[in-house]
Short mmCIF file of C-alpha atoms in Angstrom, two decimals:
data_model
loop_
_atom_site.label_atom_id
_atom_site.label_comp_id
_atom_site.label_asym_id
_atom_site.label_seq_id
_atom_site.Cartn_x
_atom_site.Cartn_y
_atom_site.Cartn_z
CA MET A 7 -34.40 -27.96 24.26
CA LEU A 8 -31.32 -29.20 22.18
CA GLY A 9 -32.88 -28.00 19.13
CA THR A 10 -33.48 -24.51 19.99
CA GLN A 11 -29.58 -24.63 21.17
CA LEU A 12 -28.81 -25.84 17.47
CA ALA A 13 -30.76 -23.28 15.87
CA GLN A 14 -28.97 -20.22 17.79
CA LEU A 15 -25.65 -21.24 16.43
CA HIS A 16 -26.95 -19.54 12.80
CA GLY A 17 -24.68 -16.55 12.64
CA ASP A 18 -22.10 -17.61 14.61
CA THR A 19 -19.38 -19.61 12.86
CA PRO A 20 -15.88 -19.91 13.97
CA THR A 21 -13.35 -17.43 13.21
CA GLY A 22 -11.42 -18.21 9.84
CA LEU A 23 -13.79 -20.53 8.68
CA ALA A 24 -14.31 -18.90 5.37
CA ASP A 25 -10.47 -18.45 4.79
CA ALA A 26 -10.10 -21.95 5.25
CA ASP A 27 -12.42 -23.15 3.05
CA ASP A 28 -11.11 -20.70 0.36
CA VAL A 29 -7.61 -22.49 0.73
CA VAL A 30 -8.99 -25.74 0.08
CA ALA A 31 -11.35 -24.56 -2.69
CA GLY A 32 -8.16 -23.63 -4.28
CA PHE A 33 -5.97 -27.06 -3.90
CA ASP A 34 -9.20 -28.61 -4.95
CA GLU A 35 -9.36 -26.37 -8.59
CA ALA A 36 -5.87 -27.32 -8.91
CA LEU A 37 -6.31 -30.94 -8.40
CA LEU A 38 -9.05 -30.47 -10.97
CA ARG A 39 -6.33 -29.54 -13.71
CA GLY A 40 -3.72 -32.09 -11.99
CA PHE A 41 -0.03 -31.61 -10.88
CA ALA A 42 1.82 -33.07 -14.14
CA ARG A 43 2.15 -29.26 -14.92
CA VAL A 44 1.67 -26.76 -12.28
CA GLY A 45 0.43 -23.37 -13.57
CA GLU A 46 0.91 -20.27 -11.73
CA ALA A 47 -2.61 -20.01 -9.99
CA ASP A 48 -2.01 -23.74 -8.83
CA ALA A 49 1.15 -22.81 -7.66
CA ALA A 50 -0.19 -19.98 -5.80
CA ALA A 51 -2.86 -22.55 -4.37
CA LEU A 52 -0.56 -24.88 -3.10
CA THR A 53 1.69 -22.16 -1.71
CA ALA A 54 -1.60 -21.00 0.12
CA LEU A 55 -2.25 -24.40 1.85
CA ALA A 56 1.51 -24.72 2.63
CA ALA A 57 1.19 -21.25 4.33
CA ALA A 58 -2.25 -22.37 6.28
CA VAL A 59 0.01 -25.38 8.01
CA ALA A 60 3.35 -23.59 8.20
CA GLY A 61 3.28 -23.28 12.16
CA THR A 62 2.40 -27.02 12.23
CA PRO A 63 4.47 -30.07 12.38
CA LEU A 64 3.49 -30.29 8.68
CA GLY A 65 4.96 -27.22 8.06
CA GLU A 66 8.54 -28.14 6.78
CA ARG A 67 7.60 -31.33 5.04
CA MET A 68 4.55 -29.14 3.07
CA ALA A 69 7.17 -26.62 1.92
CA GLU A 70 9.05 -29.29 0.42
CA ALA A 71 6.27 -30.78 -1.10
CA VAL A 72 4.90 -27.85 -2.97
CA GLY A 73 8.41 -27.05 -4.09
CA LYS A 74 8.76 -30.61 -5.81
CA VAL A 75 5.33 -30.45 -6.93
CA THR A 76 5.32 -27.12 -8.54
CA ALA A 77 8.62 -27.99 -10.10
CA GLY A 78 7.40 -31.01 -11.79
CA SER A 79 9.13 -33.76 -9.52
CA GLY A 80 6.47 -34.62 -7.15
CA GLY A 81 6.80 -38.34 -5.91
CA GLN A 82 4.22 -40.13 -3.91
CA GLU A 83 5.42 -39.03 -0.54
CA HIS A 84 4.94 -35.27 -1.54
CA LEU A 85 1.51 -35.80 -2.63
CA ALA A 86 0.58 -37.54 0.73
CA ALA A 87 2.09 -34.32 2.28
CA LEU A 88 -0.39 -32.29 0.32
CA ALA A 89 -3.35 -34.63 1.37
CA GLY A 90 -2.10 -34.48 4.92
CA ALA A 91 -2.11 -30.74 4.93
CA ARG A 92 -5.61 -30.73 2.99
CA THR A 93 -7.12 -32.87 5.46
CA ALA A 94 -5.64 -31.20 8.55
CA LEU A 95 -7.05 -27.89 7.47
CA LEU A 96 -10.48 -29.73 7.08
CA GLY A 97 -9.89 -31.46 10.42
CA ALA A 98 -9.07 -27.96 12.49
CA THR A 99 -12.54 -26.55 10.74
CA HIS A 100 -14.31 -29.93 11.93
CA ASP A 101 -12.78 -29.55 15.52
CA ALA A 102 -13.97 -25.75 15.88
CA LEU A 103 -17.66 -26.57 14.84
CA LEU A 104 -17.81 -29.26 16.72
CA ASP A 105 -16.68 -27.46 19.92
CA GLN A 106 -19.29 -24.65 19.09
CA LEU A 107 -22.01 -27.33 18.62
CA ASP A 108 -20.77 -29.56 21.91
CA THR A 109 -20.80 -26.15 23.70
CA ALA A 110 -24.23 -25.23 22.66
CA LEU A 111 -25.65 -28.56 23.58
CA GLY A 112 -23.96 -29.02 26.98
CA ARG A 113 -22.48 -32.30 25.51
CA HIS A 114 -19.30 -33.68 27.22
CA ARG A 115 -16.71 -35.12 24.88
CA THR A 116 -13.90 -37.40 25.87
CA PRO A 117 -10.34 -36.12 24.63
CA TRP A 118 -8.65 -38.05 21.75
CA THR A 119 -5.94 -40.65 22.86
CA PRO A 120 -3.48 -41.40 20.21
CA THR A 121 -3.01 -45.22 19.85
CA GLY A 122 -0.64 -47.68 17.82
CA GLU A 123 2.67 -47.94 16.16
CA ALA A 124 3.82 -47.65 12.56
CA GLY A 125 3.07 -51.08 10.88
CA ALA A 126 4.47 -53.09 8.32
CA PRO A 127 4.50 -52.19 4.89
CA SER A 128 1.36 -53.30 2.59
CA PRO A 129 1.70 -54.51 -0.97
CA ALA A 130 -2.09 -53.72 -1.06
CA ARG A 131 -1.48 -50.17 -0.27
CA ALA A 132 1.19 -49.81 -2.33
CA ALA A 133 -0.76 -50.34 -5.44
CA ALA A 134 -3.41 -47.84 -4.32
CA ARG A 135 -0.62 -45.18 -3.87
CA SER A 136 0.66 -45.56 -7.30
CA TRP A 137 -2.79 -45.25 -8.51
CA LEU A 138 -3.90 -42.38 -6.57
CA HIS A 139 -0.48 -40.66 -7.61
CA GLU A 140 -1.23 -41.14 -11.14
CA THR A 141 -4.76 -39.62 -10.99
CA ALA A 142 -3.46 -36.99 -9.26
CA LEU A 143 -0.98 -36.24 -11.93
CA ALA A 144 -3.50 -36.13 -14.66
CA GLY A 145 -6.05 -34.42 -12.56
CA TRP A 146 -9.63 -34.97 -12.96
CA ARG A 147 -9.85 -33.13 -16.36
CA GLY A 148 -6.82 -35.71 -17.58
CA ILE A 149 -8.46 -39.13 -16.44
CA ASP A 150 -9.36 -41.36 -19.39
CA HIS A 151 -10.59 -45.18 -19.62
CA GLU A 152 -7.27 -46.46 -19.71
CA LEU A 153 -6.48 -44.86 -16.33
CA LEU A 154 -9.79 -45.67 -14.80
CA SER A 155 -9.46 -49.33 -16.01
CA ALA A 156 -5.98 -49.53 -13.68
CA VAL A 157 -7.61 -49.37 -10.83
CA GLY A 158 -8.70 -53.06 -11.07
CA THR A 159 -5.54 -54.42 -8.96
CA PRO A 160 -5.63 -51.32 -6.65
CA VAL A 161 -9.29 -52.40 -5.51
CA GLU A 162 -8.50 -56.24 -5.51
CA ALA A 163 -5.34 -56.38 -3.60
CA PRO A 164 -6.78 -54.39 -0.37
CA LEU A 165 -9.97 -56.53 -0.76
CA ALA A 166 -7.69 -59.50 0.32
CA GLU A 167 -6.68 -57.86 3.56
CA PRO A 168 -9.67 -56.86 6.26
CA GLY A 169 -7.73 -53.89 7.39
CA ALA A 170 -7.46 -52.45 3.75
CA ARG A 171 -11.24 -53.03 2.55
CA ARG A 172 -12.23 -49.54 3.57
CA LEU A 173 -9.61 -48.38 1.17
CA ALA A 174 -10.67 -50.83 -1.53
CA VAL A 175 -14.74 -49.64 -1.22
CA LEU A 176 -13.47 -46.40 -1.41
CA LEU A 177 -11.02 -46.72 -4.60
CA ASP A 178 -14.05 -48.36 -6.10
CA GLY A 179 -16.71 -45.69 -5.70
CA LEU A 180 -14.55 -42.83 -6.60
CA ALA A 181 -13.42 -44.80 -9.95
CA ALA A 182 -17.09 -45.53 -10.57
CA GLU A 183 -17.89 -41.90 -9.90
CA LEU A 184 -15.03 -40.67 -12.56
CA ARG A 185 -16.18 -43.21 -15.17
CA ALA A 186 -19.77 -41.86 -14.99
CA GLY A 187 -18.37 -38.32 -15.76
CA LEU A 188 -16.10 -38.84 -18.61
CA PRO A 189 -15.15 -36.65 -20.22
CA VAL A 190 -14.86 -34.83 -17.09
CA ALA A 191 -13.54 -31.53 -19.50
CA THR A 192 -17.21 -31.50 -20.48
CA MET A 193 -18.92 -31.41 -17.42
CA ALA A 194 -20.25 -28.13 -16.42
CA GLN A 195 -19.57 -28.41 -12.59
CA PRO A 196 -17.60 -31.07 -11.61
CA PRO A 197 -17.84 -32.39 -8.07
CA VAL A 198 -14.38 -30.95 -7.17
CA ARG A 199 -14.69 -31.01 -3.30
CA ARG A 200 -16.33 -34.23 -3.12
CA TRP A 201 -13.69 -36.00 -5.62
CA ALA A 202 -10.86 -34.35 -3.83
CA ASP A 203 -12.15 -35.35 -0.44
CA LEU A 204 -12.08 -38.93 -1.47
CA TRP A 205 -8.65 -38.75 -2.99
CA ALA A 206 -7.16 -37.14 0.07
CA ARG A 207 -8.77 -39.75 2.30
CA GLY A 208 -7.77 -42.45 0.06
CA VAL A 209 -4.10 -41.20 0.00
CA LEU A 210 -3.97 -41.35 3.66
CA LEU A 211 -5.64 -44.51 4.08
CA ALA A 212 -2.96 -46.03 1.42
CA GLN A 213 -0.38 -45.05 4.08
CA ASP A 214 1.47 -47.53 6.22
CA GLY A 215 1.22 -46.56 9.89
CA PRO A 216 -1.14 -46.72 13.31
CA ALA A 217 -3.98 -44.20 11.52
CA THR A 218 -4.83 -46.80 9.24
CA ASP A 219 -4.43 -49.85 11.49
CA PRO A 220 -8.22 -50.98 12.08
CA THR A 221 -7.40 -52.87 15.35
CA ALA A 222 -5.39 -49.70 16.98
CA GLY A 223 -7.00 -48.87 20.19
CA THR A 224 -9.53 -51.56 20.42
CA THR A 225 -11.23 -52.35 23.35
CA THR A 226 -14.49 -54.37 24.34
CA VAL A 227 -17.64 -53.18 25.77
CA SER A 228 -20.83 -54.71 27.51
CA GLY A 229 -24.03 -53.28 28.36
CA ARG A 230 -27.48 -52.21 27.11
CA LEU A 231 -27.74 -50.46 23.74
CA LEU A 232 -30.60 -48.31 23.07
CA PRO A 233 -31.24 -47.28 19.50
CA LEU A 234 -31.76 -43.94 18.76
CA GLY A 235 -31.71 -43.81 14.78
CA VAL A 236 -30.35 -45.00 11.60
CA ASP A 237 -28.52 -43.24 8.89
CA VAL A 238 -28.57 -45.02 5.36
CA HIS A 239 -25.55 -44.14 3.15
CA GLU A 240 -26.18 -45.57 -0.28
CA HIS A 241 -23.76 -45.46 -3.12
CA GLU A 242 -23.88 -47.38 -6.65
CA THR A 243 -21.39 -49.75 -5.52
CA ALA A 244 -21.94 -49.76 -1.92
CA VAL A 245 -24.56 -49.58 1.00
CA GLN A 246 -23.86 -48.50 4.80
CA VAL A 247 -26.02 -48.45 7.50
CA GLN A 248 -25.25 -46.30 10.78
CA LEU A 249 -27.04 -47.07 13.89
CA HIS A 250 -26.78 -44.16 16.21
CA ALA A 251 -27.48 -45.32 19.84
CA ILE A 252 -26.70 -44.70 23.62
CA LEU A 253 -24.64 -47.59 25.50
CA GLU A 254 -25.43 -47.98 29.23
CA PRO A 255 -22.44 -49.82 30.38
CA ALA A 256 -22.71 -53.06 32.28
CA ASP A 257 -20.60 -51.61 35.40
CA ALA A 258 -23.07 -48.83 35.88
CA GLY A 259 -20.93 -46.08 34.01
CA THR A 260 -21.75 -43.02 32.28
CA PRO A 261 -24.13 -43.62 29.34
CA ARG A 262 -22.02 -43.24 25.97
CA LEU A 263 -23.16 -42.19 22.41
CA VAL A 264 -21.92 -44.75 20.08
CA ARG A 265 -22.42 -45.87 16.42
CA VAL A 266 -22.82 -49.34 15.00
CA THR A 267 -21.67 -49.28 11.12
CA VAL A 268 -22.47 -52.34 8.86
CA GLY A 269 -22.27 -52.51 4.96
CA ALA A 270 -22.07 -54.43 1.87
CA ALA A 271 -21.31 -54.02 -1.59
CA LYS A 272 -23.91 -53.78 -4.30
CA VAL A 273 -24.80 -52.71 -7.90
CA ALA A 274 -26.62 -50.05 -9.04
CA THR A 275 -29.80 -52.13 -9.85
CA ILE A 276 -30.04 -52.70 -5.96
CA GLY A 277 -31.64 -49.61 -4.24
CA GLY A 278 -34.38 -48.64 -2.04
CA PRO A 279 -35.89 -51.20 0.33
CA ALA A 280 -33.71 -54.10 -1.37
CA VAL A 281 -30.55 -52.80 0.07
CA TRP A 282 -31.61 -54.55 3.71
CA ARG A 283 -31.22 -57.83 2.08
CA LEU A 284 -27.92 -57.29 1.51
CA LEU A 285 -27.32 -56.93 5.06
CA SER A 286 -28.65 -60.43 6.05
CA ALA A 287 -25.79 -61.36 7.81
CA TYR A 288 -26.87 -59.12 10.89
CA PRO A 289 -30.27 -60.49 11.77
CA VAL A 290 -30.15 -59.63 15.53
CA LEU A 291 -29.47 -56.10 14.70
CA LEU A 292 -31.81 -55.86 12.02
CA THR A 293 -34.65 -56.88 13.91
CA ALA A 294 -33.57 -54.81 16.95
CA ILE A 295 -33.85 -51.55 14.37
CA ALA A 296 -36.97 -52.67 12.93
CA GLN A 297 -38.98 -53.58 16.10
CA ARG A 298 -37.18 -50.44 18.12
CA ARG A 299 -35.76 -53.04 20.66
CA ALA A 300 -32.76 -52.73 23.18
CA LEU A 301 -29.81 -54.85 22.64
CA THR A 302 -27.56 -56.67 25.02
CA VAL A 303 -23.91 -56.90 23.74
CA THR A 304 -21.37 -58.83 25.60
CA ASP A 305 -17.51 -58.04 24.98
CA LEU A 306 -18.03 -56.37 21.59
CA PRO A 307 -15.15 -54.43 20.04
CA ALA A 308 -14.97 -50.81 20.15
CA GLN A 309 -12.93 -48.08 19.01
CA GLY A 310 -13.84 -44.63 20.60
CA GLY A 311 -17.66 -44.34 19.96
CA ASP A 312 -17.45 -47.08 16.89
CA LEU A 313 -18.68 -50.57 18.04
CA HIS A 314 -17.61 -53.32 15.35
CA TRP A 315 -20.66 -55.36 15.18
CA VAL A 316 -20.58 -59.33 16.07
CA ASP A 317 -24.38 -60.43 15.62
CA GLY A 318 -23.36 -63.25 17.94
CA GLN A 319 -22.45 -61.18 20.60
CA ALA A 320 -25.88 -59.34 21.20
CA GLN A 321 -29.09 -60.37 21.77
CA ALA A 322 -32.34 -58.41 21.16
CA GLY A 323 -34.30 -57.64 24.20
CA GLU A 324 -37.21 -55.69 25.59
CA PRO A 325 -38.80 -52.51 23.40
CA ALA A 326 -37.26 -49.39 23.71
CA ASP A 327 -38.84 -46.23 22.59
CA PRO A 328 -36.20 -44.23 20.67
CA PHE A 329 -38.15 -40.61 21.42
CA ALA A 330 -38.26 -41.77 25.32
CA THR A 331 -34.47 -42.61 25.15
CA ALA A 332 -33.53 -39.53 23.63
CA ARG A 333 -35.77 -37.49 26.23
CA VAL A 334 -34.11 -39.11 29.21
CA LEU A 335 -30.39 -39.91 28.41
CA LEU A 336 -29.51 -37.86 25.28
CA GLY A 337 -28.70 -34.47 27.15
CA THR A 338 -26.30 -36.20 29.58
CA ALA A 339 -24.74 -39.24 27.42
CA THR A 340 -20.89 -38.77 26.76
CA ALA A 341 -19.96 -38.46 23.00
CA ALA A 342 -16.43 -39.94 22.04
CA ALA A 343 -13.73 -38.18 20.35
CA ILE A 344 -13.35 -38.26 16.55
CA PRO A 345 -10.58 -40.35 15.13
CA PRO A 346 -8.15 -37.73 13.26
CA LEU A 347 -9.13 -39.32 9.70
CA ASP A 348 -12.76 -38.59 9.97
CA ARG A 349 -12.46 -34.91 11.17
CA HIS A 350 -14.22 -33.24 8.38
CA PRO A 351 -17.06 -30.79 8.61
CA VAL A 352 -19.65 -32.76 6.34
CA ALA A 353 -18.63 -35.92 8.52
CA ILE A 354 -20.34 -34.11 11.54
CA ALA A 355 -23.54 -36.18 12.71
CA GLU A 356 -24.51 -35.71 16.08
CA PRO A 357 -27.83 -36.98 17.66
CA VAL A 358 -30.37 -34.41 18.66
CA LEU A 359 -33.92 -34.17 19.64
CA LEU A 360 -36.28 -31.45 18.35
CA GLU A 361 -39.46 -30.95 19.98
CA GLY A 362 -41.94 -27.93 19.92
CA TYR A 363 -41.17 -26.60 16.74
CA THR A 364 -43.35 -25.01 13.97
CA VAL A 365 -42.59 -26.42 10.49
CA HIS A 366 -42.37 -23.98 7.46
CA ASP A 367 -41.79 -24.44 3.57
CA GLY A 368 -42.97 -28.11 3.16
CA GLY A 369 -40.88 -29.32 5.87
CA SER A 370 -37.62 -27.80 4.89
CA THR A 371 -37.55 -25.54 7.64
CA VAL A 372 -38.55 -25.41 11.22
CA ASP A 373 -38.75 -22.78 13.66
CA LEU A 374 -37.21 -23.40 17.23
CA GLY A 375 -38.17 -20.21 19.92
CA GLY A 376 -37.85 -17.77 17.02
CA GLN A 377 -34.63 -19.21 15.38
CA ARG A 378 -35.16 -21.00 12.09
CA LEU A 379 -33.15 -24.24 11.16
CA ALA A 380 -32.98 -26.21 7.84
CA VAL A 381 -34.16 -29.53 7.41
CA ALA A 382 -32.22 -31.65 4.97
CA LEU A 383 -35.14 -33.57 3.24
CA ASP A 384 -32.61 -34.65 0.34
CA ARG A 385 -31.11 -37.03 3.03
CA LEU A 386 -34.11 -39.10 3.65
CA PRO A 387 -33.28 -42.52 2.46
CA ALA A 388 -35.54 -44.35 0.20
CA ALA A 389 -34.87 -47.62 2.10
CA GLY A 390 -37.51 -46.32 4.68
CA PRO A 391 -41.06 -44.88 5.63
CA LEU A 392 -39.88 -41.26 6.59
CA THR A 393 -41.19 -39.01 3.63
CA PRO A 394 -41.13 -35.31 3.52
CA ALA A 395 -44.78 -34.98 3.99
CA LEU A 396 -44.37 -36.68 7.36
CA VAL A 397 -41.63 -34.57 8.33
CA ALA A 398 -43.95 -31.67 7.16
CA ALA A 399 -46.70 -33.28 9.62
CA SER A 400 -44.20 -33.81 12.17
CA SER A 401 -44.07 -32.33 15.96
CA SER A 402 -40.98 -34.16 17.23
CA CYS A 403 -38.03 -35.31 15.27
CA LEU A 404 -34.98 -37.46 15.98
CA GLY A 405 -31.83 -36.36 13.70
CA LEU A 406 -28.57 -35.55 13.05
CA ALA A 407 -27.13 -32.06 13.36
CA ARG A 408 -24.77 -31.36 10.27
CA PHE A 409 -22.69 -28.74 8.66
CA ASP A 410 -23.32 -28.23 5.08
CA GLY A 411 -23.40 -25.24 2.72
CA GLY A 412 -22.09 -22.72 5.36
CA ARG A 413 -24.98 -23.60 8.01
CA TRP A 414 -26.16 -25.90 10.53
CA LEU A 415 -29.30 -28.33 9.85
CA VAL A 416 -30.97 -31.30 10.96
CA GLN A 417 -31.11 -34.76 9.26
CA PRO A 418 -34.35 -36.42 10.21
CA LEU A 419 -33.93 -40.22 11.37
CA ALA A 420 -37.03 -40.34 13.07
CA VAL A 421 -40.44 -38.26 13.37
CA GLN A 422 -43.76 -38.42 15.72
CA ALA A 423 -46.63 -36.70 13.58
CA THR A 424 -50.31 -36.42 13.11
CA VAL A 425 -51.67 -37.67 9.80
CA LYS A 426 -55.51 -37.43 9.32
CA ARG A 427 -55.83 -36.55 13.27
CA ARG A 428 -54.13 -39.82 14.19
CA PRO A 429 -50.67 -39.99 15.67
CA VAL A 430 -47.95 -41.62 13.65
CA GLU A 431 -44.25 -42.60 14.13
CA ALA A 432 -41.60 -43.44 11.50
CA HIS A 433 -38.20 -44.36 11.56
CA ASN A 434 -35.69 -44.77 8.86
CA GLY A 435 -35.09 -48.48 10.00
CA ASP A 436 -38.78 -49.40 10.33
CA TRP A 437 -38.23 -51.83 6.92
CA ALA A 438 -34.97 -53.13 7.97
CA ASP A 439 -36.77 -56.61 8.85
CA GLY A 440 -39.32 -56.21 5.67
CA VAL A 441 -41.53 -53.56 4.21
CA THR A 442 -44.61 -52.87 6.15
CA ASP A 443 -46.30 -50.58 3.74
CA PRO A 444 -48.59 -52.59 1.87
CA LYS A 445 -48.39 -50.33 -1.30
CA VAL A 446 -44.41 -50.25 -1.12
CA ALA A 447 -44.48 -53.96 -0.44
CA LYS A 448 -46.81 -54.65 -3.64
CA ALA A 449 -44.52 -52.35 -5.55
CA GLU A 450 -41.38 -54.37 -4.47
CA ALA A 451 -43.10 -57.76 -5.50
CA ARG A 452 -43.88 -56.56 -8.70
CA ALA A 453 -40.35 -55.29 -9.24
CA GLY A 454 -38.98 -58.47 -8.34
CA ASP A 455 -36.36 -59.68 -5.95
CA ALA A 456 -32.90 -58.24 -7.42
CA VAL A 457 -30.87 -59.20 -4.79
CA ALA A 458 -32.08 -63.16 -5.25
CA VAL A 459 -31.69 -62.90 -8.86
CA LEU A 460 -27.85 -61.72 -8.75
CA ARG A 461 -27.19 -64.17 -6.02
CA GLU A 462 -28.48 -66.73 -8.10
CA ARG A 463 -26.77 -65.87 -11.35
CA ALA A 464 -23.46 -65.36 -9.49
CA GLY A 465 -23.91 -68.62 -7.70
CA ARG A 466 -24.64 -70.31 -11.10
CA LEU A 467 -21.57 -68.75 -12.70
CA LEU A 468 -18.96 -70.07 -9.49
CA ARG A 469 -20.80 -73.72 -10.34
CA ARG A 470 -19.31 -73.48 -14.12
#
């Protein structure tokens, strides 16, 4: 079973993983204090990061950047080099872990092929680069309301460019988290790794080039899409739903592991099952997710393993049991190469099927052939019916293999369980087309439709 092989990865982390993590942690602590005045400890952390990439094409540029930043004269291009080196180091860690996972699962992955050429300069990205430069100089402890209020233009300008909207959402979310944490200097444990991740990704997305071109390497695919499970990412300012699936190409080629991602902006008052109503522009997709149906897609844009969803180019078809799909196709489906900017250990999310396990600790661990595997119960979304109790009662699980906190774990997307001697099956996406649990539906009705209220108020403001 795939799950047994996953559990056996414990205690066998790639060489150098801890050293790389220490280098990144040192940089993150320096960013907490800011680069306006670099102290002795921070200079040592930057030097260690430069040493880690000294033998790569980044080596010379990174050495120059460390010298400039340490001297207090670092410009935007030097901070971009720092962000690039940090991302490259975490990318190497990601690649080592993913190679270990692919080897354990016997999963074939297509190699990465660079695409695209340098794009034209973008004023929208220039505004973002300027704001990110100022935040790095101030450091998280030096952030204040004035600097955060200046994020307006860097967010609004990318929103006007379809290819830069990911950057806009990232900046908006980062600013919201920083605003909620003010004053950061009084926080007991600031999330320095998370904020540094967001900052570095923002800096690289704000650069002009092929890596941030949303059209680079785009092809089209047709065939039958068989859903496996849904991962719901929810933030105070945005919601994103990722469908993990297997594509059977129309040309009878090898089945492929793919993802479909859709999202929407939101406010903090919208949460739980209500987030599905924000995705009403994708009725075909939501119906297929909720009813567990296959989808026939025609000429759908794709970049590697990511399909760019166009609802009008898909049609819901016959019922398709995700567990049956996994049992038949998951072991032989080809995985796609991961784009460079997405290579980060916490971004590893590989579909796996667990069966024949014994549940322990209320569902927080499972035993597979004598090997214990952690279960990420904290990742269960409030937008679906899957609960820790169902995981604890389960006998089969479709999930995502992840690496977090120095260990492999599985995030449940769907389970087959026995409750009161009756078989039960629950999936994260079961409420995509409306809540099916009477108790939850009644609670939602009492709370009112926050999405409808906010849309009505927004429409009233626009009519004025």
